[in-house]
PDB file of C-alpha atoms in Angstrom:
ATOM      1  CA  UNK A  21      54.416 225.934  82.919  1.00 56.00           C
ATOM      2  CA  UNK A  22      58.077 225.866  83.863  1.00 56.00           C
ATOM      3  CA  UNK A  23      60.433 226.537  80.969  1.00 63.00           C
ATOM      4  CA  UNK A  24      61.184 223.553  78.650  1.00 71.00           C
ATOM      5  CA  UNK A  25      64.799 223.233  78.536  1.00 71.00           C
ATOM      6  CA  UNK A  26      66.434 222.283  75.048  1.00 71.00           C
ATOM      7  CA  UNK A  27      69.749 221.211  73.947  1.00 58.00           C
ATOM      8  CA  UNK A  28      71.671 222.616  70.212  1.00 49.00           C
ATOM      9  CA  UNK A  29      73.944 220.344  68.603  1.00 51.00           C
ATOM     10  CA  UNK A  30      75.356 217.729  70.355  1.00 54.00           C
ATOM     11  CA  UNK A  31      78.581 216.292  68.681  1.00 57.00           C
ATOM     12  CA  UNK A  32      80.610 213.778  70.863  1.00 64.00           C
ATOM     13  CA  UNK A  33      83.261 211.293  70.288  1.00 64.00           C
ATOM     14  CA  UNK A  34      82.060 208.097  71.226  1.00 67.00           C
ATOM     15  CA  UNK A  35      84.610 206.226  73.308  1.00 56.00           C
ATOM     16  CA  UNK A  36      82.771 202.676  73.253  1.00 51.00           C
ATOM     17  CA  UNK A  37      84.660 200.160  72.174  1.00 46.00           C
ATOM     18  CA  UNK A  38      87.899 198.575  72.977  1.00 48.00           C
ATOM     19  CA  UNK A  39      90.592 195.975  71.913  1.00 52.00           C
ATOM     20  CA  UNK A  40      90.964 193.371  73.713  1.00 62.00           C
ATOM     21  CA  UNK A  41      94.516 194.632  74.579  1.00 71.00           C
ATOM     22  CA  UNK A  42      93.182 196.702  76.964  1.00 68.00           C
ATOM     23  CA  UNK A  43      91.789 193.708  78.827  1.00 64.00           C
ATOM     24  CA  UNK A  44      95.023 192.580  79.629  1.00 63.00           C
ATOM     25  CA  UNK A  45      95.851 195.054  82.479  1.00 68.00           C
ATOM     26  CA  UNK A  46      99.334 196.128  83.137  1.00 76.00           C
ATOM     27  CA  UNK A  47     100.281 199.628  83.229  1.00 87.00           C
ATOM     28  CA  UNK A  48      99.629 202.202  80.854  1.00 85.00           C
ATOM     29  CA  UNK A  49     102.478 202.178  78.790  1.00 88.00           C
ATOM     30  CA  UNK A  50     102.297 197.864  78.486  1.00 89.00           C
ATOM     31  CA  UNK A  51      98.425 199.059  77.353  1.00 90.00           C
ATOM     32  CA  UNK A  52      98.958 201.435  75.017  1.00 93.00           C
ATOM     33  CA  UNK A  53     101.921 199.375  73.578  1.00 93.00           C
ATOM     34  CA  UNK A  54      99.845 195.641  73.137  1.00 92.00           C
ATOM     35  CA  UNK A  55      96.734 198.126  71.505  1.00 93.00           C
ATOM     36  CA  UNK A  56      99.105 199.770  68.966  1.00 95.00           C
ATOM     37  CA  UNK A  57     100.769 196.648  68.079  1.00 94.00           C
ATOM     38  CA  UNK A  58      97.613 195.209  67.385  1.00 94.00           C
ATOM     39  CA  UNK A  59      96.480 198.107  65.640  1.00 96.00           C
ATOM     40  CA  UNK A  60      99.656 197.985  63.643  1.00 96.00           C
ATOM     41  CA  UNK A  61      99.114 194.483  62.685  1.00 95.00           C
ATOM     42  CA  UNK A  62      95.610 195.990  60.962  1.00 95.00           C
ATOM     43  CA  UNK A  63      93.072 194.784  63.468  1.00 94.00           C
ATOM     44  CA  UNK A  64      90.319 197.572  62.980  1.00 95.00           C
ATOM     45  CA  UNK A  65      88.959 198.004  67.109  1.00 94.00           C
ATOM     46  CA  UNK A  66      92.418 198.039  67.867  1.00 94.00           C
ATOM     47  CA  UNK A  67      93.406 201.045  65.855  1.00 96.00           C
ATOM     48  CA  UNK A  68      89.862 202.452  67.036  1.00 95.00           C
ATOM     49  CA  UNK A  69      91.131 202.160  70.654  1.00 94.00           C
ATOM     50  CA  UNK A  70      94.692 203.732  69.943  1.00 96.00           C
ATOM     51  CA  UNK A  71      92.528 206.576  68.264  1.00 96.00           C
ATOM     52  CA  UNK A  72      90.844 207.220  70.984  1.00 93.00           C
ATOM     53  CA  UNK A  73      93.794 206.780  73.440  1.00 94.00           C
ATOM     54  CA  UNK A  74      95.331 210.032  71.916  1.00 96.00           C
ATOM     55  CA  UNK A  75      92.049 211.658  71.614  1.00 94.00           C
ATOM     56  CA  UNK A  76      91.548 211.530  75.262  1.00 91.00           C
ATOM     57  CA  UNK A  77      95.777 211.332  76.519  1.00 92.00           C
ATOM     58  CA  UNK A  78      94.521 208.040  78.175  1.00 91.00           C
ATOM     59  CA  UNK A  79      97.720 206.147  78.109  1.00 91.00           C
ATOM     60  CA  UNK A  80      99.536 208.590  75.875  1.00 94.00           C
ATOM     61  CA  UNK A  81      99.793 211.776  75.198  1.00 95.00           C
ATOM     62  CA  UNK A  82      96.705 213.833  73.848  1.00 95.00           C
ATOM     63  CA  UNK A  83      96.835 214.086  69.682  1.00 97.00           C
ATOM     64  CA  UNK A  84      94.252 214.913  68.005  1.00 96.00           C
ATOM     65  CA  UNK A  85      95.880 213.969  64.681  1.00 97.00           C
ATOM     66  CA  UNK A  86      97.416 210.870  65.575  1.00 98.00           C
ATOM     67  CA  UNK A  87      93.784 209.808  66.997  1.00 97.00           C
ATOM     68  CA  UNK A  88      92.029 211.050  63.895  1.00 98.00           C
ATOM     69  CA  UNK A  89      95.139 209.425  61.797  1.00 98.00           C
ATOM     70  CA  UNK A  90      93.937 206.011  63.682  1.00 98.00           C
ATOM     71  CA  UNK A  91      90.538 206.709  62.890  1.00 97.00           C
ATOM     72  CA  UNK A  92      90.939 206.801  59.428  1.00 98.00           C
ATOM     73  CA  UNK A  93      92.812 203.279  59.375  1.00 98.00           C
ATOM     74  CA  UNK A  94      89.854 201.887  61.338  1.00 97.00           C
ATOM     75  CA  UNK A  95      87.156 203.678  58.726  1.00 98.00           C
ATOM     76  CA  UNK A  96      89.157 202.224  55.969  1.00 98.00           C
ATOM     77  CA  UNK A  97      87.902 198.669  57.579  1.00 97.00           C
ATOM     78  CA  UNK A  98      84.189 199.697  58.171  1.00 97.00           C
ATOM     79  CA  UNK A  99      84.543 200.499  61.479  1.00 97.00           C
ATOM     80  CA  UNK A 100      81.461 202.566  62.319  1.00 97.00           C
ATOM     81  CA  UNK A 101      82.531 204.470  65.556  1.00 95.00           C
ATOM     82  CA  UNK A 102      85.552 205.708  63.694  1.00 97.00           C
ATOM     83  CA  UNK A 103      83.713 206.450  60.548  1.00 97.00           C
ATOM     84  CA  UNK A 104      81.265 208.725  63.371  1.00 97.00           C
ATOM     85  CA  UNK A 105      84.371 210.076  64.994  1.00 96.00           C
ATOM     86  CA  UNK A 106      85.781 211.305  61.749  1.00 97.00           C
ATOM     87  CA  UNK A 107      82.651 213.435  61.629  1.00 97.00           C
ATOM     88  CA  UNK A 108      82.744 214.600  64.458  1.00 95.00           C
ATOM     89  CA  UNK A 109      86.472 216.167  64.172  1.00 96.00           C
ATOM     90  CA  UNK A 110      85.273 217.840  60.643  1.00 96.00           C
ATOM     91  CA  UNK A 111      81.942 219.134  63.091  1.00 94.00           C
ATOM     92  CA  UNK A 112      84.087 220.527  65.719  1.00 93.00           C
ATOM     93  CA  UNK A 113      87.571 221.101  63.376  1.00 95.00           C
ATOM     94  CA  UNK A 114      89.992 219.155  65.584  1.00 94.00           C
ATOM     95  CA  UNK A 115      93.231 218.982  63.425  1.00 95.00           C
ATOM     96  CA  UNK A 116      90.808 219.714  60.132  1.00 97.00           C
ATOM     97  CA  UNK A 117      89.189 222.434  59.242  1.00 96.00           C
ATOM     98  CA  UNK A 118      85.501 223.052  60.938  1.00 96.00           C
ATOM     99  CA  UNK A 119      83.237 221.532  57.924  1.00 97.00           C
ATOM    100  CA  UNK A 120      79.828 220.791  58.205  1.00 96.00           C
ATOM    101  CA  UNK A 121      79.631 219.066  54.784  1.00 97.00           C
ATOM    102  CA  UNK A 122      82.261 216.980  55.646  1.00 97.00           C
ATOM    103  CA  UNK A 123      80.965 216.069  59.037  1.00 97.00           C
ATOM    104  CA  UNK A 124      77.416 215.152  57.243  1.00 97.00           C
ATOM    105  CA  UNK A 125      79.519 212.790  54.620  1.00 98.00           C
ATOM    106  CA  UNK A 126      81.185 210.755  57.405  1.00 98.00           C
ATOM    107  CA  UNK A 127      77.807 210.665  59.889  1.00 97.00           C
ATOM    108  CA  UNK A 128      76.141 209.609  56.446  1.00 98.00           C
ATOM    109  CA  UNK A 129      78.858 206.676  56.445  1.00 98.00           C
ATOM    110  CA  UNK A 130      78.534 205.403  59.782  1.00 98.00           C
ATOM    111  CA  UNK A 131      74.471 205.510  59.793  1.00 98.00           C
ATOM    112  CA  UNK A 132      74.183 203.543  57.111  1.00 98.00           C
ATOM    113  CA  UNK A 133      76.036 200.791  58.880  1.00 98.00           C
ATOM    114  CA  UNK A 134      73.324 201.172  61.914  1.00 97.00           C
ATOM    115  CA  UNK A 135      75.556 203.499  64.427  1.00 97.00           C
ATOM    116  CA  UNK A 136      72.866 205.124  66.774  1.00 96.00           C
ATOM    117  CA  UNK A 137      75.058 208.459  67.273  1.00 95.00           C
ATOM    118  CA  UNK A 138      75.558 208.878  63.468  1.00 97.00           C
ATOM    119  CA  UNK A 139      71.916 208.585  62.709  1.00 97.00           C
ATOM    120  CA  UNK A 140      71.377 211.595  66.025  1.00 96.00           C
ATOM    121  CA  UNK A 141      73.869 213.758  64.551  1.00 96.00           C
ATOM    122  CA  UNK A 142      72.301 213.666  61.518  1.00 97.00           C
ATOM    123  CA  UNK A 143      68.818 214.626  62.733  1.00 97.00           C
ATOM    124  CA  UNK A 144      70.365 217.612  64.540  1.00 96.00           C
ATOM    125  CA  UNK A 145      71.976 218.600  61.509  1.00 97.00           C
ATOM    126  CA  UNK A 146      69.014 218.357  59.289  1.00 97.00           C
ATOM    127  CA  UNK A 147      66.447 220.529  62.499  1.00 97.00           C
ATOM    128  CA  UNK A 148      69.077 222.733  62.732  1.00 96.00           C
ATOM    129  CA  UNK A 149      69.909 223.260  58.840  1.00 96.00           C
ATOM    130  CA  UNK A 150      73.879 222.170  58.629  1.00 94.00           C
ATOM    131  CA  UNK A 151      75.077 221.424  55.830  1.00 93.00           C
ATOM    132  CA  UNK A 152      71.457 221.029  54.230  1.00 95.00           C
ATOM    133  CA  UNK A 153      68.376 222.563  54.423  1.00 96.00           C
ATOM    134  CA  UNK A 154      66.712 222.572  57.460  1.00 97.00           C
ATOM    135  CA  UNK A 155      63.747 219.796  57.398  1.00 98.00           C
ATOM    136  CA  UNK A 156      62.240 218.485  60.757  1.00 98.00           C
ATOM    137  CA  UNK A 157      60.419 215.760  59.091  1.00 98.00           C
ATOM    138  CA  UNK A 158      63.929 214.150  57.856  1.00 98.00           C
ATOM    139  CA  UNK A 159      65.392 215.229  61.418  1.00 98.00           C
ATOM    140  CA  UNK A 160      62.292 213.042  63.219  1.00 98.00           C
ATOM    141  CA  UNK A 161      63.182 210.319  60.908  1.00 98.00           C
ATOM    142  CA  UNK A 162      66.224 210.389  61.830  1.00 98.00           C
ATOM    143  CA  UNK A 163      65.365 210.715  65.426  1.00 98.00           C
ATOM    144  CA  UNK A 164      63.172 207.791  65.036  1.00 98.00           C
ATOM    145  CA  UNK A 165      66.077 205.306  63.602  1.00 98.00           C
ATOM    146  CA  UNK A 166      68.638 206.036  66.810  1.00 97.00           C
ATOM    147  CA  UNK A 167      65.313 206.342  68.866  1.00 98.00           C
ATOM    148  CA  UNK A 168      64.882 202.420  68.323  1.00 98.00           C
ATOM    149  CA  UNK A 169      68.632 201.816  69.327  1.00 97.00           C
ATOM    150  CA  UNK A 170      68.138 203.271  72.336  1.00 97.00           C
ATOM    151  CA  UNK A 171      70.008 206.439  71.679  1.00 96.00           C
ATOM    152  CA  UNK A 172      68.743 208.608  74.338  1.00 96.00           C
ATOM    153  CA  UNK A 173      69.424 212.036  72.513  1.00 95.00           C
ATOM    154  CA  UNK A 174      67.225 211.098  69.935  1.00 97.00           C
ATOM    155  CA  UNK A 175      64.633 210.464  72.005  1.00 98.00           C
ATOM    156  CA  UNK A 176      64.782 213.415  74.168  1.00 97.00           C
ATOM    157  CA  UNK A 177      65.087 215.414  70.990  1.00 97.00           C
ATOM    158  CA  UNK A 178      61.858 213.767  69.374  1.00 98.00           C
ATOM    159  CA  UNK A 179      59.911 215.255  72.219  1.00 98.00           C
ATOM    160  CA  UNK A 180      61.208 218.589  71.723  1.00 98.00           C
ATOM    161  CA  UNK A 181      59.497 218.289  68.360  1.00 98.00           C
ATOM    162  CA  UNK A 182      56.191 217.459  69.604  1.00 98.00           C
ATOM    163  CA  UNK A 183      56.309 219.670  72.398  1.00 98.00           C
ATOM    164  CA  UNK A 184      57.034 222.880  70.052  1.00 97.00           C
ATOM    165  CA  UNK A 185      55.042 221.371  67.133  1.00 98.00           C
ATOM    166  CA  UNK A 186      58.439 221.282  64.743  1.00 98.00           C
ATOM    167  CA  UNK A 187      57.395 218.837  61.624  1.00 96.00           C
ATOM    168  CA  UNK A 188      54.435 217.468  64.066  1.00 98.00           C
ATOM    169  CA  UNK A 189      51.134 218.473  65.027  1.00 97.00           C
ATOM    170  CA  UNK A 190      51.984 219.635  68.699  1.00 97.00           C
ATOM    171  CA  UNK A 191      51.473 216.750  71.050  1.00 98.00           C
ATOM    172  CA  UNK A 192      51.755 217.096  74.875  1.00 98.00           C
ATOM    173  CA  UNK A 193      51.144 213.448  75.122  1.00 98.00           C
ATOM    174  CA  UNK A 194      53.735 212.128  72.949  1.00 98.00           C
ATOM    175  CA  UNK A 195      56.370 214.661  74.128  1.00 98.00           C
ATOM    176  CA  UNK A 196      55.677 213.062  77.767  1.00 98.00           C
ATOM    177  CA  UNK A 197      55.822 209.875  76.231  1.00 98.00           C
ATOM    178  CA  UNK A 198      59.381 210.354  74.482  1.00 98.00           C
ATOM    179  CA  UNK A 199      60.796 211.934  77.617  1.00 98.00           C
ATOM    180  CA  UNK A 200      59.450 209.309  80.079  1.00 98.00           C
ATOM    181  CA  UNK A 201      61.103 206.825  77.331  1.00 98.00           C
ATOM    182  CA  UNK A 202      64.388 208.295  77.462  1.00 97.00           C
ATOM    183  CA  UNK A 203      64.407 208.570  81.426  1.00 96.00           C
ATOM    184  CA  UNK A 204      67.747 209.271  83.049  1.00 94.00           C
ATOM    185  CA  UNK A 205      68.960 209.338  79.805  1.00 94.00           C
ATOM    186  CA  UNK A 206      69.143 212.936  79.221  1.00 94.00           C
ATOM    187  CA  UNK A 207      70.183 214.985  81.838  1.00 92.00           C
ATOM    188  CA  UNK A 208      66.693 217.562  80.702  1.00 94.00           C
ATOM    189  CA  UNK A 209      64.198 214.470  80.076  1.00 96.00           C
ATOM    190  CA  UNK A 210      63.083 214.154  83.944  1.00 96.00           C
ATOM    191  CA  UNK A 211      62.549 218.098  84.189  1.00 96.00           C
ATOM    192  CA  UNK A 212      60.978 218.693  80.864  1.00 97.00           C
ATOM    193  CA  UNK A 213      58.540 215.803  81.436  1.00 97.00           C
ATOM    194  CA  UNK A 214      57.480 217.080  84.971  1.00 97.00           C
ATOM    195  CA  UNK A 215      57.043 220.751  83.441  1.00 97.00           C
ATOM    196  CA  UNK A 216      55.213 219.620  80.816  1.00 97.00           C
ATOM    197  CA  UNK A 217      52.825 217.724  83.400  1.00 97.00           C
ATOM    198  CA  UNK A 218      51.604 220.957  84.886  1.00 96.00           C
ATOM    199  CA  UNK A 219      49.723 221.899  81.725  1.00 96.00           C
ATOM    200  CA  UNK A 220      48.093 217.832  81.290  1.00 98.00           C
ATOM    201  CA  UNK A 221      45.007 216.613  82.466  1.00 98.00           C
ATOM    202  CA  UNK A 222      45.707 213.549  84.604  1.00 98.00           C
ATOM    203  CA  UNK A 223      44.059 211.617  82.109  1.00 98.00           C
ATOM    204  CA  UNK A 224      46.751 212.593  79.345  1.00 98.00           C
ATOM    205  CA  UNK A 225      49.632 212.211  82.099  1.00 98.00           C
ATOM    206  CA  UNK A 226      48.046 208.731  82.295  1.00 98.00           C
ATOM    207  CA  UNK A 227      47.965 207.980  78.243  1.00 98.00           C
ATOM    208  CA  UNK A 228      51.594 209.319  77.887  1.00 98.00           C
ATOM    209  CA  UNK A 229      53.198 207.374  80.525  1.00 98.00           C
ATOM    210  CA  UNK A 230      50.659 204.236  79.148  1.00 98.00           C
ATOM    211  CA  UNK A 231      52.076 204.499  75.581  1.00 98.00           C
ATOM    212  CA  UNK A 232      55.241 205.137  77.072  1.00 98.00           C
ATOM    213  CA  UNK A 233      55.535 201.795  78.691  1.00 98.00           C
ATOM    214  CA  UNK A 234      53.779 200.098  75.245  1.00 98.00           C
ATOM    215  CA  UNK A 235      56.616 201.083  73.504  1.00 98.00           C
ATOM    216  CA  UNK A 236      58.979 199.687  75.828  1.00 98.00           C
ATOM    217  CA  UNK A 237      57.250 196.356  76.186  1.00 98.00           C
ATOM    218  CA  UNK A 238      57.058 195.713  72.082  1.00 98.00           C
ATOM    219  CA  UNK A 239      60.902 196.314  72.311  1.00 97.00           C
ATOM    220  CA  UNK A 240      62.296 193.505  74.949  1.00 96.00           C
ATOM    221  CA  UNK A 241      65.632 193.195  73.642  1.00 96.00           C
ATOM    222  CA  UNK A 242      66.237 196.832  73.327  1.00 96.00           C
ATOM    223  CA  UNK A 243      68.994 197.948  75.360  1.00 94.00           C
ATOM    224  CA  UNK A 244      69.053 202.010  76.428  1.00 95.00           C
ATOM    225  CA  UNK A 245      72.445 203.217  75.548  1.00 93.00           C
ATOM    226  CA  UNK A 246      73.979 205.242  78.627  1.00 90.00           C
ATOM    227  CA  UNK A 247      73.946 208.548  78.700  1.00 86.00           C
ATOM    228  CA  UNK A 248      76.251 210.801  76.909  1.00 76.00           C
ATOM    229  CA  UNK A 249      79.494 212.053  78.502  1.00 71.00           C
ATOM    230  CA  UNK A 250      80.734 214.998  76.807  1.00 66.00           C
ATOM    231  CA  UNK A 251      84.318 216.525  76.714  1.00 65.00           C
ATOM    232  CA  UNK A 252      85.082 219.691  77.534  1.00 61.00           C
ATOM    233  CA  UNK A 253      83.622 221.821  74.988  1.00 59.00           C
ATOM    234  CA  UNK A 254      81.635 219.203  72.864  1.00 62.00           C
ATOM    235  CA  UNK A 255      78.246 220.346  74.723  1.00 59.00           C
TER     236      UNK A 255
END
C-alpha cells in the first residue's frame, strides 16, 4: 500500500463573509472606505470585513492588529468567524502571544454558535493534545459536528482515524467512505482513498463507496464547504 498521507494542525483565517460595501464596486480605496464606515457605525460583518481587509492588505495595508482589533469589535456582537479568527491569531501568535489555551477559549466560542472551522480546530487540538489532553474520541466528535456542515477537513481527518485505528476500531471501509465523502475537498482525500483501495477487496471498495453515497443522500440540503486556502505559513 502506498503511503497514507496526513495533515498536523490546520489553523486558517477564514475569509468568508463580506459587507455589503464591498458589493458596491469602485476602487479599493472607495471599498475599504464604505466597509469601515459601516463598520464604524457598529454593523458586525462590516467590521469582520475591515478585519480581514488588513489581515490580508486587500484594500489596505497588511495589520495584523488593526484586523485582530476589528475582530474583536465583531466578536463583541456574536460574530462567529471573528470569534474563530481570534483563535486563530492566539494559535499562530499574530500580534499576541502564541497561546494554545487561548486559541481553545475563542474556537470554544465560535463552535458553540455552529461555525464548522471552530468545531475542526477543536478536534485537531484535542488528537493532537493542545491545550488539553489528548482524546481522539472528543477529537471524532468533534470531527463529526463540522463533518455534518460540510467541513471538508473534518472529514478527511475522520478517516485518518479509522484508517490508523485512533479512538476507533480500525476500519478500511469507513476511512474510504470519509475520504470519498470529502472528495476534492482535501487536497490528500483522492490519493489516500485510492491507496487505501489497494489493500480492499472489491467487495469492501463497493460497501465504502455504497455508504459513502447513503450518507450523502440522507443529507440533501447539505452544502460541501470549499476547500481550504491557506496563507503563507498557516499549513
Amino acid at each position: 500500500m502506498k503511503q497514507i498521507l496526513t495533515l498536523m494542525a490546520l489553523v486558517l483565517i477564514t475569509i468568508n463573509a463580506w459587507a455589503n460595501c464591498t458589493d458596491k464596486g469602485g476602487n479599493s480605496q472607495q471599498i475599504f472606505a464604505a466597509c469601515l464606515q459601516a463598520a464604524q457605525q457598529g454593523d458586525a460583518t462590516a467590521q469582520l470585513s475591515v478585519g480581514n481587509m488588513y489581515f490580508k492588505g486587500e484594500h489596505t495595508i497588511q495589520d495584523y492588529q488593526e484586523a485582530l482589533r476589528w475582530y474583536r469589535q465583531a466578536g463583541e456582537q456574536g460574530n462567529a468567524n471573528a470569534l474563530y479568527n481570534i483563535g486563530v491569531f492566539h494559535d499562530k501568535g499574530l500580534a499576541v502571544e502564541k497561546d494554545f489555551n487561548q486559541a481553545a477559549k475563542w474556537y470554544q466560542q465560535a463552535a458553540d454558535l455552529g461555525f464548522p472551522d471552530a468545531l475542526y480546530n477543536l478536534g485537531v487540538m484535542h488528537e493532537y493534545g493542545q491545550a488539553v489532553a489528548q482524546d481522539y474520541t472528543k477529537a471524532r466528535e468533534y470531527y463529526l459536528q463540522a463533518a455534518e456542515k460540510g467541513e471538508p477537513s473534518a472529514q478527511f481527518s475522520l478517516g485518518l482515524l479509522y484508517d490508523k485505528g485512533l479512538g476507533v476500531e480500525k476500519d478500511y471501509v469507513t476511512a474510504y467512505m470519509w475520504w470519498a465523502i470529502t472528495g476534492d475537498g482535501h487536497k490528500n482525500a483522492e490519493f489516500n482513498r485510492d491507496s487505501l483501495a489497494e489493500d480492499m477487496t472489491p467487495m469492501q471498495i463497493s460497501e465504502a463507496k455504497r455508504l459513502a453515497k447513503a450518507w450523502q443522500a440522507a443529507r440533501p440540503n447539505l452544502q460541501q464547504l470549499p476547500p481550504q486556502v491557506f496563507p503563507p505559513g498557516f499549513e
